[in-house]
Tab-separated table of C-alpha atoms and ligand atoms in Angstrom:
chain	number	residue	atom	x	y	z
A	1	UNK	CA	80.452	67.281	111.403
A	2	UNK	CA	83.739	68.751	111.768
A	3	UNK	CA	85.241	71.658	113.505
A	4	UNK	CA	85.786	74.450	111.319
A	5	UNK	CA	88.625	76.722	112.160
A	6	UNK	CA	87.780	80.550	112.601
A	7	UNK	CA	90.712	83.117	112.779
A	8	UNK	CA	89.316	86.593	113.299
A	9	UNK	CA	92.147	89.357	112.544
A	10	UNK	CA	91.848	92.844	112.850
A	11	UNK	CA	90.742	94.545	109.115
A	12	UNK	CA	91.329	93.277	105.233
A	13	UNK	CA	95.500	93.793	105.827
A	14	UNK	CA	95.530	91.192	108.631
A	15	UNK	CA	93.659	88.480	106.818
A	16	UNK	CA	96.098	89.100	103.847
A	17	UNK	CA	98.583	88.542	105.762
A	18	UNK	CA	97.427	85.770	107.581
A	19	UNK	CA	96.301	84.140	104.245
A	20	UNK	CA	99.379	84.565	102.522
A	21	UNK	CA	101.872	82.895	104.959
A	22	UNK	CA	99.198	79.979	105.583
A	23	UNK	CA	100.118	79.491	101.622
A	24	UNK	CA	103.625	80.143	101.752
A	25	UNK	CA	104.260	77.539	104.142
A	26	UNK	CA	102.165	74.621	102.608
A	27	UNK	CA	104.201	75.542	99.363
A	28	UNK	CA	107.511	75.458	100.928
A	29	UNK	CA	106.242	72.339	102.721
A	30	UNK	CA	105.848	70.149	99.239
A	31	UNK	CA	107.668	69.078	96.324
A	32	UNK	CA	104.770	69.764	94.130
A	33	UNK	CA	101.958	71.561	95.300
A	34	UNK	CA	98.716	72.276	93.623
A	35	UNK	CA	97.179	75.540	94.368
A	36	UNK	CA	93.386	76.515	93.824
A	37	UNK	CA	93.059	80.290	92.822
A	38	UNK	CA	90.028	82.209	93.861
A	39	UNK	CA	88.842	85.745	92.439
A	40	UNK	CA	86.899	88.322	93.249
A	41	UNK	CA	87.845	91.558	95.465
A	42	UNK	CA	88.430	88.956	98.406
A	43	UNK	CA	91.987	87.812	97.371
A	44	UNK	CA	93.562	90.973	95.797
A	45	UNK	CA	96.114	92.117	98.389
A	46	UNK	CA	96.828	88.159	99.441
A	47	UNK	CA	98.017	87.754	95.835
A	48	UNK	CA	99.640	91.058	96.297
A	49	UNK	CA	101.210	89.535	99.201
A	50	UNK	CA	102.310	86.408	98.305
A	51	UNK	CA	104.082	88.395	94.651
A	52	UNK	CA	106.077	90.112	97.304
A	53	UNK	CA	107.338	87.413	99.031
A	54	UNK	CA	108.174	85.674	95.433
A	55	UNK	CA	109.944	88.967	94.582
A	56	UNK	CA	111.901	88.784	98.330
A	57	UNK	CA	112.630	85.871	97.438
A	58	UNK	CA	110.874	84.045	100.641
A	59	UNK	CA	108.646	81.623	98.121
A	60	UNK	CA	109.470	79.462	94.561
A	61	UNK	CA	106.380	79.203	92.783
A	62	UNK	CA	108.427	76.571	90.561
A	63	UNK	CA	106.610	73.552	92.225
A	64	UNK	CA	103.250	74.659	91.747
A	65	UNK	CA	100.683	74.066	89.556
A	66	UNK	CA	97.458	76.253	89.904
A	67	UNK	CA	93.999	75.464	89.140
A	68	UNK	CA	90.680	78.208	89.473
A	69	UNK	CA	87.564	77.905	90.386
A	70	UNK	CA	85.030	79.193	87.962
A	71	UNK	CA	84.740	81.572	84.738
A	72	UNK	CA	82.054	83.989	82.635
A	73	UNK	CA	80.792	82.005	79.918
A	74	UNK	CA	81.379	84.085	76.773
A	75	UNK	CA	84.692	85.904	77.738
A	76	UNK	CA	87.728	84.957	76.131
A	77	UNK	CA	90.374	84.798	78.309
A	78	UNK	CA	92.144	87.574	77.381
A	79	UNK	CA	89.038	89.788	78.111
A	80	UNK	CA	89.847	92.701	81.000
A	81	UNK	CA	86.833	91.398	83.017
A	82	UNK	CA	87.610	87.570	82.930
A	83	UNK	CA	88.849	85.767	85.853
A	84	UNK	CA	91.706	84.209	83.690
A	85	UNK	CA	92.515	88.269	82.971
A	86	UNK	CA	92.443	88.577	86.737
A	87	UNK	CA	94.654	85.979	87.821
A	88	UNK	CA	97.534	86.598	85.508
A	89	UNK	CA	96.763	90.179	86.229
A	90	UNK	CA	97.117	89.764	90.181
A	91	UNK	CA	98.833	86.689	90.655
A	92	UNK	CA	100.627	84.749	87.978
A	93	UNK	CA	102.374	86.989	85.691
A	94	UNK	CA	104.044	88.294	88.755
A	95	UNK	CA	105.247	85.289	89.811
A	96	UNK	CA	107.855	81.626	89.006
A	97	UNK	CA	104.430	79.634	87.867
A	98	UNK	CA	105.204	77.505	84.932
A	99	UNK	CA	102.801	78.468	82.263
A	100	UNK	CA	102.722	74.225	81.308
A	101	UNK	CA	101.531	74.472	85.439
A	102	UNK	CA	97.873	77.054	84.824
A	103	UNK	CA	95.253	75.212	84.216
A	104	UNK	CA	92.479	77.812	84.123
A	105	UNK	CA	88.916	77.297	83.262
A	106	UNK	CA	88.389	79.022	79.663
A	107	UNK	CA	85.170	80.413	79.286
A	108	UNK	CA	84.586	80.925	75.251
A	109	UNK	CA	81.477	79.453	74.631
A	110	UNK	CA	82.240	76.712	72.280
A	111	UNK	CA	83.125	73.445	73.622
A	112	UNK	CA	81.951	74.292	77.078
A	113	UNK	CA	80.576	71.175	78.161
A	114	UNK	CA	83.682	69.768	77.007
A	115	UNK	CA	86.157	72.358	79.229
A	116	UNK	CA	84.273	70.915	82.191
A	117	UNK	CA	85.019	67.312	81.174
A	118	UNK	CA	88.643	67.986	80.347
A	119	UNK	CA	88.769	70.123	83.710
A	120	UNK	CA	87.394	67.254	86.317
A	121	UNK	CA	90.072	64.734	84.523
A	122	UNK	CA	92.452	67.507	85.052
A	123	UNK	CA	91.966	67.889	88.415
A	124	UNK	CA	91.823	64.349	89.369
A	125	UNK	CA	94.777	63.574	87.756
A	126	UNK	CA	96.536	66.171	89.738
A	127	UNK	CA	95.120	64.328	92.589
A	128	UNK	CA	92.780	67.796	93.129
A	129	UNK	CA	94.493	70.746	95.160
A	130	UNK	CA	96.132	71.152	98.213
A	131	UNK	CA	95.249	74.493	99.038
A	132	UNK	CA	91.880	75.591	97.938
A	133	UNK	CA	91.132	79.355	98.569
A	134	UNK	CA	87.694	80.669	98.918
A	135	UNK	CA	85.975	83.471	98.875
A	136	UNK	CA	82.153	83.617	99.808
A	137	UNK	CA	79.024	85.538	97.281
A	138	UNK	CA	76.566	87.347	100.044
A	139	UNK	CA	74.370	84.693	98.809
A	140	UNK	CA	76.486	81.820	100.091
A	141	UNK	CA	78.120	80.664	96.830
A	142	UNK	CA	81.506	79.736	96.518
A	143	UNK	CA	82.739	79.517	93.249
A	144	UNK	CA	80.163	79.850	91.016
A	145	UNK	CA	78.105	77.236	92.948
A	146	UNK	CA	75.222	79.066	93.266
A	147	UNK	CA	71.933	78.204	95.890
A	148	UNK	CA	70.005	75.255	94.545
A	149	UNK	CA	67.764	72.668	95.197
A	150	UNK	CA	71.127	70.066	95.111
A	151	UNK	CA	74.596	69.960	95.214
A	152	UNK	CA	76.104	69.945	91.727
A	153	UNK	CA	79.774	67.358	92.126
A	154	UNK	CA	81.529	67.719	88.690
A	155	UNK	CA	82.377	71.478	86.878
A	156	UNK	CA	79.657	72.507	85.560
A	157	UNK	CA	77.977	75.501	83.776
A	158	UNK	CA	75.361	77.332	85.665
A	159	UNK	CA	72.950	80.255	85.493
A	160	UNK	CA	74.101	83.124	87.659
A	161	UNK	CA	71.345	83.898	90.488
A	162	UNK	CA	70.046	87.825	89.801
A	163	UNK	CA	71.461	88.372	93.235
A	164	UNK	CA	74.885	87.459	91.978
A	165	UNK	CA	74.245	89.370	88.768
A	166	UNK	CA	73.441	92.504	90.707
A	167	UNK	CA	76.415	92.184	93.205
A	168	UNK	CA	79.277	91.067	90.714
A	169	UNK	CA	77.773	93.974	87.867
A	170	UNK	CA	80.191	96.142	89.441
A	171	UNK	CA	83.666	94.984	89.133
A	172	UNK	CA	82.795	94.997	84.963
A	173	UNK	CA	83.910	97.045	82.611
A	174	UNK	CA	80.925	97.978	81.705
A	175	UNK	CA	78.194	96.793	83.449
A	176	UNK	CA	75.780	95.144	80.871
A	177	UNK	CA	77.938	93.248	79.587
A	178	UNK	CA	78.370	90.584	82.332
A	179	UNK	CA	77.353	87.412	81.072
A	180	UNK	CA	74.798	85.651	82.827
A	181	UNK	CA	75.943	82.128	82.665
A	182	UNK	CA	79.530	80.448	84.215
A	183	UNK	CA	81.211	77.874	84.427
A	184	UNK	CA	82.604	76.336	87.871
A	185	UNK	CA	84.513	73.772	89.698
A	186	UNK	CA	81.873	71.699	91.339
A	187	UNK	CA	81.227	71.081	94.975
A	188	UNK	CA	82.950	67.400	95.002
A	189	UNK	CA	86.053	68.733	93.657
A	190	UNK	CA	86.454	71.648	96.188
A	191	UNK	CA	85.667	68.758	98.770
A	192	UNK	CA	88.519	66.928	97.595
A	193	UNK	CA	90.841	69.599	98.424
A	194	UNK	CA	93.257	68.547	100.928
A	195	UNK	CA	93.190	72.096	102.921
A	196	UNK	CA	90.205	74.593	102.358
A	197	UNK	CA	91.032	78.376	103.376
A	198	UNK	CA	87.962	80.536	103.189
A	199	UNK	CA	88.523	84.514	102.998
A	200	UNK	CA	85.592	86.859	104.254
A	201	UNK	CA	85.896	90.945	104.761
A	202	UNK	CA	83.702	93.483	105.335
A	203	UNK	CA	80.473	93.981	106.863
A	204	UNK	CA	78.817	92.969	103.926
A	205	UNK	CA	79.936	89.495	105.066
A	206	UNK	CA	78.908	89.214	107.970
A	207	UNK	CA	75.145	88.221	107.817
A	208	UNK	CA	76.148	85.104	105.265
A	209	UNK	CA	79.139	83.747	107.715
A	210	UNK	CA	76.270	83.877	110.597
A	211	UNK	CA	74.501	81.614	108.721
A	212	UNK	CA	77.252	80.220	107.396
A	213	UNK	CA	79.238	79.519	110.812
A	214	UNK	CA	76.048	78.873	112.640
A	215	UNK	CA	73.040	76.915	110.770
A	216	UNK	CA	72.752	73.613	111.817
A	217	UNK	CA	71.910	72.312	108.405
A	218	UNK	CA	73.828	71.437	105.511
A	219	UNK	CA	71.653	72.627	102.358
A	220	UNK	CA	72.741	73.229	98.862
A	221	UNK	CA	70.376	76.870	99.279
A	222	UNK	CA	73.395	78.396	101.226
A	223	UNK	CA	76.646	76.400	99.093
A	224	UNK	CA	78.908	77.254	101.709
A	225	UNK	CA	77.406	75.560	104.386
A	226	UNK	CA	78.663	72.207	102.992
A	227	UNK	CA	82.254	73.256	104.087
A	228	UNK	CA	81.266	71.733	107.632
A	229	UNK	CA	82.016	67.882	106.197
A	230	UNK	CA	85.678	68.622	105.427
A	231	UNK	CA	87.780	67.740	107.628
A	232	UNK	CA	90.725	70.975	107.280
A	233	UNK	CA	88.677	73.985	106.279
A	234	UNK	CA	90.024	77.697	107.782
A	235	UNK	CA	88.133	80.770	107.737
A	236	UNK	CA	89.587	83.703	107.942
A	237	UNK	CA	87.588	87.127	108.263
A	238	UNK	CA	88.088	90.262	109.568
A	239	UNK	CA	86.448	92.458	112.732
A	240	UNK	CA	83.454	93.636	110.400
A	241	UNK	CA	82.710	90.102	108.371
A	242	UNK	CA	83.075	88.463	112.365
A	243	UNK	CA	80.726	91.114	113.919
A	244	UNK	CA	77.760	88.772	114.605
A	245	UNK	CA	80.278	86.089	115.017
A	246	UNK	CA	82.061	87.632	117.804
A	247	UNK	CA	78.701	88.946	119.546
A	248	UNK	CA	77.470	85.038	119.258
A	249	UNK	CA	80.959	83.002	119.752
A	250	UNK	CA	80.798	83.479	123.630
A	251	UNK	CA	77.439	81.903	124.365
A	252	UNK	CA	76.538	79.992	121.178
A	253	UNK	CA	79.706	78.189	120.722
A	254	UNK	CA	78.173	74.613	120.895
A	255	UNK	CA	76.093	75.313	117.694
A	256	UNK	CA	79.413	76.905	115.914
A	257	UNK	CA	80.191	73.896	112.997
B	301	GLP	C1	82.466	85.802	92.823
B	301	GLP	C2	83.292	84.549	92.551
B	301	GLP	C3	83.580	83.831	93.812
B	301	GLP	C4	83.989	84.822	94.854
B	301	GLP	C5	82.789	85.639	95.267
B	301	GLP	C6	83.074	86.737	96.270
B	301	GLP	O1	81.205	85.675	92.331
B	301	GLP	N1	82.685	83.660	91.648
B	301	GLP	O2	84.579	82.842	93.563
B	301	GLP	O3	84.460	84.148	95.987
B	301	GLP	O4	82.163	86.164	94.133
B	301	GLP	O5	83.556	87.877	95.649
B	301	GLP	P1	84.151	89.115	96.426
B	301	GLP	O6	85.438	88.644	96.992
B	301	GLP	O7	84.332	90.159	95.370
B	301	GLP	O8	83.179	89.493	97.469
């Protein structure tokens, strides 16, 4: 297994931070650079971030072409509560992205076996990203890769776990109308990202990176946990999602990865 590296910074601003000129630099580092978008709460103020710098003019977004991770199944894109919404909402409207550059999983349900298809051949022709930002559910998903019996490699459309269902209910519109099916970039393709960079704050965090940080198994129940066979993966968390962390680091640190 390989070392994962943990960067613990003070609260939600210092992570941003952090995040944001970890992605600055690879993009100013490559002549084309594909970038994998996460969503949730997580990644708000690093998007918020890194539109600043575009509007400072300290990044070009020109070379990049931007891939997500995972939809609702039954939201057009244009819907206020999809993640395509989201990202142009927070990220790419704000910024030099060529629109010929955003490939972003659609979620209408027609066709949707056939979006996942298109979307592994996409990504593989792309040579899959460079930069792959994470968030983490409190059930140890990432993406919408939800705890299993196996790892699922391709995109793929899964069930959402009630757990996930409960916890995600709030950033809706209204709340009954989140769908309870989505679609997601599989396991092997996140693998195949050159650079992983995996955001946690908030307490609420901090029980799933314990086991995510410390369990010495790999097992599709808790996704994440799977991030310890790539070879370049960074977490970043704050105080609170490091809390048991921290307490543990000093005297558990051979069973960290
Ligand atoms: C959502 C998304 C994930 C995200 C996770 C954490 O379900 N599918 O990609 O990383 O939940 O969300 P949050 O950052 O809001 O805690």
């Amino acid at each position: 297994m390989t070392k994962m590296r943990i960067i613990v910074k003070k609260n939600e601003e210092e992570v941003s931070e952090e995040a944001s000129n970890l992605i600055i630099n690879e993009i100013k580092n490559k002549e084309k650079f594909v970038l994998g978008l996460a969503t949730g709460e997580t990644p708000i103020k690093t998007y918020a971030k890194l539109v600043n710098a575009y509007k400072q003019g300290d990044v070009d977004f020109s070379n990049v072409k931007a891939f997500n991770l995972d939809e609702y199944v039954g939201l057009e894109p244009s819907d206020v509560d999809s993640y395509s919404y989201y990202l142009h909402h927070n990220l790419l409207d704000s910024v030099n992205v060529n629109e010929e550059n955003i490939h972003l999983l659609n979620g209408e349900t027609i066709k949707i076996n056939q979006i996942a298809k298109d979307y592994d051949l996409k990504l593989e022709k792309n040579g899959y990203t460079d930069l792959q930002i994470l968030g983490i559910g409190l059930n140890g998903h990432i993406g919408f890769n939800e705890p299993n019996s196996y790892y699922d490699f391709g995109t793929h459309v899964t069930d959402l776990s009630e757990s996930t269902i409960n916890v995600n209910k709030r950033l809706f519109s209204e709340q009954n109308k989140m769908p309870t099916k989505a679609i997601t970039m599989g396991i092997g393709s996140i693998l195949k990202s050159k650079k992983i960079v995996l955001l946690a704050t908030g307490s609420k965090k901090d029980e799933i990176m314990d086991k995510v940080i410390f369990s010495n198994q790999i097992t599709p129940e808790i996704p994440a946990t799977i991030l310890k066979l790539h070879k370049d993966v960074t977490i970043i968390m704050d105080e609170e999602a490091a809390k048991t962390y921290l307490k543990k680091a000093g005297t558990e640190r051979e069973n960290i990865n």
